[in-house]
Coordinates of C-alpha atoms and ligand atoms in Angstrom, one line a residue:
K1 CA -49.6 121.4 121.3
K2 CA -53.2 122.5 120.9
L3 CA -55.3 122.4 124.0
G4 CA -58.4 120.2 123.9
I5 CA -61.6 122.0 124.9
A6 CA -64.8 120.3 126.1
L7 CA -68.0 122.4 125.8
V8 CA -70.5 121.9 128.6
G9 CA -74.0 122.8 127.5
L10 CA -74.7 122.7 123.7
G11 CA -77.3 125.5 123.5
S12 CA -77.2 128.3 121.0
Y13 CA -74.0 130.0 122.1
S14 CA -72.0 126.7 121.9
T15 CA -73.8 125.7 118.6
Y16 CA -73.6 129.0 116.7
Q17 CA -70.5 130.7 118.2
L18 CA -68.1 128.6 120.2
A19 CA -68.0 125.4 118.2
P20 CA -67.6 127.2 114.8
A21 CA -64.9 129.5 116.3
L22 CA -63.0 126.4 117.6
Q23 CA -62.6 125.3 114.0
D24 CA -60.4 128.4 113.4
T25 CA -58.5 128.6 116.7
Q26 CA -54.7 128.2 116.6
H27 CA -54.0 127.0 120.1
C28 CA -57.1 125.0 121.0
Y29 CA -59.7 122.8 119.4
L30 CA -63.0 121.2 120.1
A31 CA -62.1 117.9 121.7
G32 CA -65.2 116.9 123.7
I33 CA -68.7 117.7 124.7
V34 CA -70.9 117.4 127.8
T35 CA -74.6 117.4 127.2
G36 CA -77.8 116.5 129.0
T37 CA -79.5 115.9 125.7
P38 CA -78.7 112.4 124.3
E39 CA -79.9 113.2 120.7
K40 CA -77.1 115.9 120.5
E41 CA -74.3 113.4 121.0
Q42 CA -74.4 111.8 117.6
I43 CA -75.1 115.1 115.8
W44 CA -72.1 116.7 117.3
A45 CA -69.9 113.6 117.0
D46 CA -70.7 113.4 113.2
K47 CA -70.3 117.2 112.6
Y48 CA -67.1 117.7 114.5
G49 CA -65.5 114.2 114.5
I50 CA -65.6 113.9 118.3
P51 CA -64.7 110.4 119.5
E52 CA -67.2 108.6 121.7
K53 CA -64.8 108.5 124.6
N54 CA -64.8 112.3 124.7
I55 CA -68.6 112.6 125.1
Y56 CA -70.1 113.0 128.5
N57 CA -73.4 113.7 130.2
Y58 CA -74.0 115.6 133.4
Q59 CA -73.9 112.4 135.5
N60 CA -70.6 110.9 134.2
F61 CA -69.0 114.3 133.7
D62 CA -66.5 113.8 136.6
D63 CA -64.9 110.9 134.7
I64 CA -63.4 113.6 132.5
A65 CA -60.6 113.6 135.1
N66 CA -59.2 110.5 133.4
N67 CA -59.4 111.9 129.9
G68 CA -56.0 113.2 128.6
D69 CA -57.6 114.7 125.5
I70 CA -59.4 117.3 127.5
D71 CA -57.4 120.2 128.9
V72 CA -60.1 122.8 129.4
V73 CA -63.7 122.6 130.3
Y74 CA -65.8 125.5 129.0
V75 CA -69.1 126.0 131.0
V76 CA -71.9 127.3 128.7
L77 CA -75.0 126.4 130.8
P78 CA -77.7 128.5 132.4
N79 CA -76.2 130.9 134.9
S80 CA -77.3 129.0 138.1
M81 CA -75.3 125.9 136.8
H82 CA -72.0 127.7 136.2
A83 CA -70.7 127.2 139.8
E84 CA -71.5 123.5 140.0
F85 CA -69.9 122.6 136.7
S86 CA -66.9 125.0 137.0
I87 CA -66.1 123.5 140.4
R88 CA -66.6 119.9 139.2
A89 CA -64.3 120.7 136.3
A90 CA -61.6 122.1 138.6
Q91 CA -61.9 119.1 140.8
A92 CA -61.4 116.9 137.8
G93 CA -58.1 118.8 137.2
K94 CA -59.2 120.7 134.2
H95 CA -58.6 124.4 133.4
V96 CA -61.9 126.2 133.4
I97 CA -63.6 128.9 131.2
C98 CA -66.8 130.0 132.8
E99 CA -69.5 132.0 130.8
K100 CA -70.9 135.3 132.0
P101 CA -72.3 136.0 134.5
M102 CA -69.8 133.9 136.6
G103 CA -72.6 132.7 138.9
I104 CA -75.7 134.0 140.5
S105 CA -74.1 135.3 143.7
V106 CA -70.7 136.6 144.9
E107 CA -70.5 133.5 147.1
E108 CA -70.6 131.2 144.1
C109 CA -67.9 133.3 142.4
T110 CA -65.7 132.9 145.4
A111 CA -66.3 129.1 145.5
I112 CA -65.3 128.8 141.8
I113 CA -62.1 130.8 142.4
N114 CA -61.2 128.8 145.5
A115 CA -61.8 125.4 143.7
C116 CA -59.6 126.4 140.8
D117 CA -56.8 127.7 143.2
K118 CA -57.0 124.5 145.2
A119 CA -56.8 122.3 142.1
G120 CA -54.0 124.4 140.6
V121 CA -55.9 125.0 137.4
K122 CA -56.4 128.2 135.4
L123 CA -59.7 130.1 135.4
G124 CA -60.9 132.5 132.7
M125 CA -64.2 134.2 132.1
G126 CA -66.1 134.0 128.7
Y127 CA -65.7 137.8 128.4
R128 CA -65.0 137.8 124.7
L129 CA -64.7 141.6 124.4
H130 CA -61.4 141.7 126.3
S131 CA -59.8 139.8 123.3
E132 CA -61.2 142.0 120.5
P133 CA -59.5 145.1 119.1
Y134 CA -62.2 147.8 119.8
T135 CA -62.2 147.1 123.5
Q136 CA -58.3 147.1 123.4
Q137 CA -58.5 150.5 121.7
V138 CA -60.8 151.8 124.5
K139 CA -58.3 150.7 127.1
E140 CA -55.4 152.2 125.1
Y141 CA -57.3 155.6 124.8
V142 CA -57.9 155.7 128.5
K143 CA -54.3 154.6 129.4
E144 CA -52.7 157.1 127.0
K145 CA -55.2 159.9 128.0
T146 CA -55.9 160.4 124.2
F147 CA -59.0 162.3 125.2
G148 CA -57.6 163.7 128.4
D149 CA -58.8 162.7 131.9
I150 CA -62.0 160.7 131.7
L151 CA -64.9 162.5 133.3
F152 CA -68.0 160.6 132.1
V153 CA -69.0 157.2 130.7
S154 CA -72.4 156.1 129.6
A155 CA -73.1 152.5 128.5
D156 CA -76.1 150.6 127.3
A157 CA -76.4 146.8 127.0
S158 CA -79.9 145.7 126.2
Y159 CA -82.1 143.7 123.8
R160 CA -85.8 143.1 123.5
A161 CA -86.7 139.6 124.8
T162 CA -89.6 137.9 123.1
G163 CA -91.0 134.4 122.8
N164 CA -91.5 131.9 125.6
P165 CA -91.9 133.8 128.9
D166 CA -90.7 130.6 130.6
Q167 CA -87.3 130.6 128.9
W168 CA -84.5 130.1 131.5
R169 CA -83.2 133.7 131.2
L170 CA -86.6 134.9 132.5
N171 CA -86.6 132.4 135.3
K172 CA -84.9 133.7 138.3
E173 CA -84.0 130.2 139.7
L174 CA -81.9 129.5 136.5
S175 CA -80.8 133.0 135.6
G176 CA -80.3 134.6 139.0
G177 CA -81.8 137.8 137.6
G178 CA -83.0 139.4 134.4
A179 CA -81.4 142.0 132.2
L180 CA -78.8 143.0 134.7
M181 CA -77.4 139.4 135.0
N182 CA -77.6 138.8 131.3
M183 CA -76.6 142.1 129.6
G184 CA -75.9 144.4 132.5
V185 CA -72.5 142.9 133.1
Y186 CA -71.4 144.3 129.7
A187 CA -72.5 147.8 130.5
V188 CA -70.9 147.6 134.0
Q189 CA -67.7 146.5 132.3
S190 CA -67.8 149.3 129.8
T191 CA -67.8 151.9 132.6
I192 CA -64.8 150.2 134.1
Y193 CA -62.6 149.9 131.0
G194 CA -64.0 153.3 129.8
T195 CA -62.6 155.0 133.0
G196 CA -59.8 152.5 133.8
E197 CA -61.1 152.3 137.3
N198 CA -63.4 150.2 139.6
P199 CA -66.3 152.2 140.9
V200 CA -66.5 153.4 144.5
S201 CA -70.3 153.6 144.7
V202 CA -73.5 152.9 142.9
S203 CA -77.1 153.7 143.1
A204 CA -79.8 152.1 140.9
Q205 CA -83.4 152.1 139.8
E206 CA -85.7 149.4 138.3
F207 CA -88.5 150.0 135.7
S208 CA -91.2 147.5 134.8
T209 CA -93.6 147.9 131.9
R210 CA -94.5 144.2 131.0
P211 CA -94.8 142.5 134.5
E212 CA -96.9 139.8 133.0
Y213 CA -94.0 138.8 130.7
F214 CA -91.1 139.4 133.2
K215 CA -92.6 137.5 136.0
N216 CA -89.7 137.3 138.4
T217 CA -86.7 138.9 136.7
D218 CA -85.7 142.5 136.2
E219 CA -86.9 144.1 132.9
T220 CA -85.0 147.5 132.9
I221 CA -82.4 148.8 135.3
T222 CA -80.4 152.1 135.3
A223 CA -77.5 152.7 137.6
Q224 CA -75.1 155.6 138.4
F225 CA -71.5 155.1 139.4
K226 CA -68.8 157.2 141.0
F227 CA -65.2 156.4 140.3
P228 CA -62.1 157.2 142.5
S229 CA -60.9 159.9 140.1
G230 CA -64.2 161.7 140.4
A231 CA -65.4 160.5 137.0
V232 CA -69.1 159.5 136.9
G233 CA -70.9 156.9 134.8
N234 CA -74.3 155.6 134.1
I235 CA -75.7 152.4 132.6
T236 CA -78.9 151.2 131.2
T237 CA -79.7 147.5 130.8
S238 CA -82.9 146.0 129.6
H239 CA -84.7 143.0 128.3
N240 CA -87.4 145.3 126.9
F241 CA -85.6 147.3 124.2
N242 CA -82.6 147.2 122.0
A243 CA -79.6 149.4 123.0
N244 CA -75.9 148.7 122.6
A245 CA -73.4 151.6 122.9
M246 CA -70.8 153.2 125.0
Y247 CA -69.8 156.9 125.2
V248 CA -66.7 158.2 126.9
S249 CA -66.0 161.9 127.5
G250 CA -62.7 163.4 128.7
T251 CA -61.2 166.8 129.3
S252 CA -60.1 167.0 125.7
G253 CA -62.6 165.0 123.6
W254 CA -64.8 162.0 123.4
F255 CA -65.3 158.7 121.7
R256 CA -68.2 156.4 121.1
L257 CA -68.7 152.7 120.2
Q258 CA -72.0 151.7 118.7
P259 CA -72.5 148.8 118.8
A260 CA -70.1 148.3 121.7
N261 CA -70.7 144.8 123.0
N262 CA -72.3 142.5 120.4
Y263 CA -70.4 139.8 118.4
G264 CA -69.2 142.5 116.0
P265 CA -68.2 144.0 113.8
L266 CA -68.2 146.9 116.3
S267 CA -68.0 150.4 115.2
G268 CA -66.8 153.7 116.6
V269 CA -66.1 157.4 116.1
T270 CA -64.1 160.0 118.0
S271 CA -64.4 163.8 118.5
K272 CA -61.2 164.1 116.3
G273 CA -63.4 163.0 113.4
D274 CA -61.7 159.6 113.2
E275 CA -63.5 156.4 112.6
I276 CA -62.5 153.5 114.9
K277 CA -62.2 150.5 112.6
F278 CA -60.6 147.1 112.7
P279 CA -60.9 144.1 110.5
H280 CA -63.5 141.7 111.9
E281 CA -62.5 138.4 113.4
S282 CA -64.5 136.0 115.5
Q283 CA -64.4 137.4 119.1
Q284 CA -64.8 133.9 120.4
K285 CA -61.9 132.6 118.5
L286 CA -59.7 135.4 119.8
Q287 CA -60.9 134.9 123.3
M288 CA -60.3 131.1 123.4
D289 CA -56.8 131.5 121.8
D290 CA -56.0 134.1 124.4
F291 CA -57.0 131.8 127.2
A292 CA -55.0 128.9 125.6
R293 CA -51.9 131.2 125.4
H294 CA -52.4 131.9 129.1
V295 CA -52.4 128.2 129.9
L296 CA -49.7 127.2 127.4
F297 CA -47.2 130.1 127.6
G298 CA -48.1 132.0 130.7
E299 CA -49.4 135.0 128.8
P300 CA -51.7 137.3 130.8
N301 CA -55.2 136.1 131.6
K302 CA -57.3 138.8 130.0
A303 CA -60.5 137.9 131.9
P304 CA -59.6 136.3 135.2
G305 CA -62.0 134.9 137.7
E306 CA -61.6 137.9 139.9
M307 CA -63.1 140.0 137.1
G308 CA -66.2 137.9 137.1
K309 CA -66.4 138.1 140.9
R310 CA -65.9 141.9 140.8
D311 CA -68.8 142.3 138.3
M312 CA -71.0 140.1 140.5
M313 CA -70.2 142.3 143.6
I314 CA -71.4 145.3 141.5
V315 CA -74.5 143.4 140.4
E316 CA -75.3 142.5 144.0
A317 CA -74.8 146.2 145.0
I318 CA -77.2 147.3 142.2
Y319 CA -79.9 144.9 143.4
Q320 CA -79.3 146.0 147.0
S321 CA -79.6 149.7 146.0
I322 CA -82.9 149.0 144.2
A323 CA -84.2 147.0 147.2
N324 CA -83.4 150.1 149.3
G325 CA -85.2 152.7 147.2
G326 CA -82.1 153.8 145.2
E327 CA -79.8 154.1 148.2
T328 CA -76.1 154.8 147.3
I329 CA -74.1 151.6 148.0
A330 CA -70.4 152.0 148.7
L331 CA -68.0 149.6 146.9
D332 CA -64.5 149.0 148.2
F333 CA -62.2 147.4 145.6
E334 CA -58.4 147.4 145.7
P335 CA -57.3 149.6 142.8
G336 CA -57.3 147.4 139.6
Y337 CA -59.0 144.5 141.3
G338 CA -60.2 142.0 138.7
F339 CA -58.4 143.8 135.8
G340 CA -57.0 141.4 133.2
Ligands
NAD401 P1 -79.3 128.3 125.6 O1 -80.6 128.4 126.2 O2 -79.3 128.4 124.1 O3 -78.6 126.9 126.0 C1 -78.6 126.5 127.3 C2 -78.1 125.0 127.3 O4 -78.1 124.5 128.6 C3 -79.0 124.1 126.4 O5 -78.2 123.2 125.7 C4 -79.8 123.3 127.5 O6 -80.1 122.0 127.0 C5 -78.8 123.3 128.6 N1 -79.5 123.1 129.9 C6 -79.2 122.3 130.9 N2 -80.0 122.4 131.9 C7 -80.9 123.3 131.6 C8 -82.1 123.8 132.3 N3 -82.5 123.4 133.5 N4 -82.8 124.8 131.7 C9 -82.5 125.2 130.4 N5 -81.4 124.7 129.8 C10 -80.6 123.8 130.3 O7 -78.4 129.4 126.3 P2 -77.1 130.1 125.7 O8 -77.5 131.3 125.0 O9 -76.3 129.1 125.0 O10 -76.4 130.6 127.0 C11 -75.6 129.7 127.9 C12 -74.7 130.5 128.7 O11 -73.8 131.2 127.9 C13 -75.4 131.5 129.6 O12 -74.7 131.6 130.8 C14 -75.2 132.8 128.9 O13 -75.1 134.0 129.7 C15 -73.8 132.6 128.2 N6 -73.7 133.4 126.9 C16 -72.7 134.2 126.7 C17 -72.6 134.9 125.6 C18 -71.4 135.7 125.4 O14 -71.4 136.5 124.5 N7 -70.3 135.6 126.2 C19 -73.5 134.8 124.6 C20 -74.6 133.9 124.8 C21 -74.7 133.2 126.0

């Protein structure tokens, strides 16, 4: 059986990445859509052969509970709408994939996790990198100590935002925050799978050069982490410049991915002179098949809800540090909390 997925929110990520990837997936397929834009209904129905009974809007979405074609609801809306639609999907008895960031507060993440637990449905994050081979290689290097004990990780996840200053990503009500919410989660994650540990503390700084453009969301943030082993890490995330890399240094060598977190192909080198190279496949395809295998066959959930919540706890600590002039904020995770 292939699982039927319904995409909620037919913006650019659904249109250009997820729907095309769902044409190549092995264990799931595009079965339905949920859209607030009536004109998109016919376009998507024609393009992907979606029957009318599998097309919903935000108002009648809850009727999806009675639709046996839909097994998984994939929430691809602006960040502040993730919690509402993930919770409604769980209450309709559907498994949930929630895009990053999981919500706009830790409280929302907890509410999503609780709703999925209560409904007995599976929950996965749209963290595509955990399904692609370069990130697996990083985890393998760290686990096998290929470069010794990890001492330092640096990670950048940024792009230069242009265009309409009123786009939802630059509107705090809809995005929950700026670069940190949007791209920062990738850099935070790089430091975690680059060390194999959750951080024990963070301090952070914010920089602003275009306040007239970034009216109420963060433009550039840097943050420094400490890890239980003593390793240290730093991240930069920005909506003002392009930067996409991770660098990991251990007692016997180093490796680097650049780019490290875009849709690929990624690329990397090591201090041993090796190139890190894998054949390119759609990350979104790999991610959705991994989640489908989790639901269908009980295989591990590579990006569980707790991972999304952990990242949001770190995001909140970063904002708290900035609000307190760069104060060091302690973080207290169980070892391995949120790991896939
Ligand atoms: P987008 O702006 O292209 O699309 C947003 C969709 O939400 C549109 O279809 C829009 O009509 C709909 N929408 C409903 N209510 C809205 C409102 N009040 N304001 C604005 N739009 C509204 O955004 P996107 O790039 O598709 O991003 C959607 C989600 O997917 C975000 O949470 C984003 O972080 C995530 N995303 C993840 C990745 C990834 O690599 N995992 C990549 C891109 C986006």
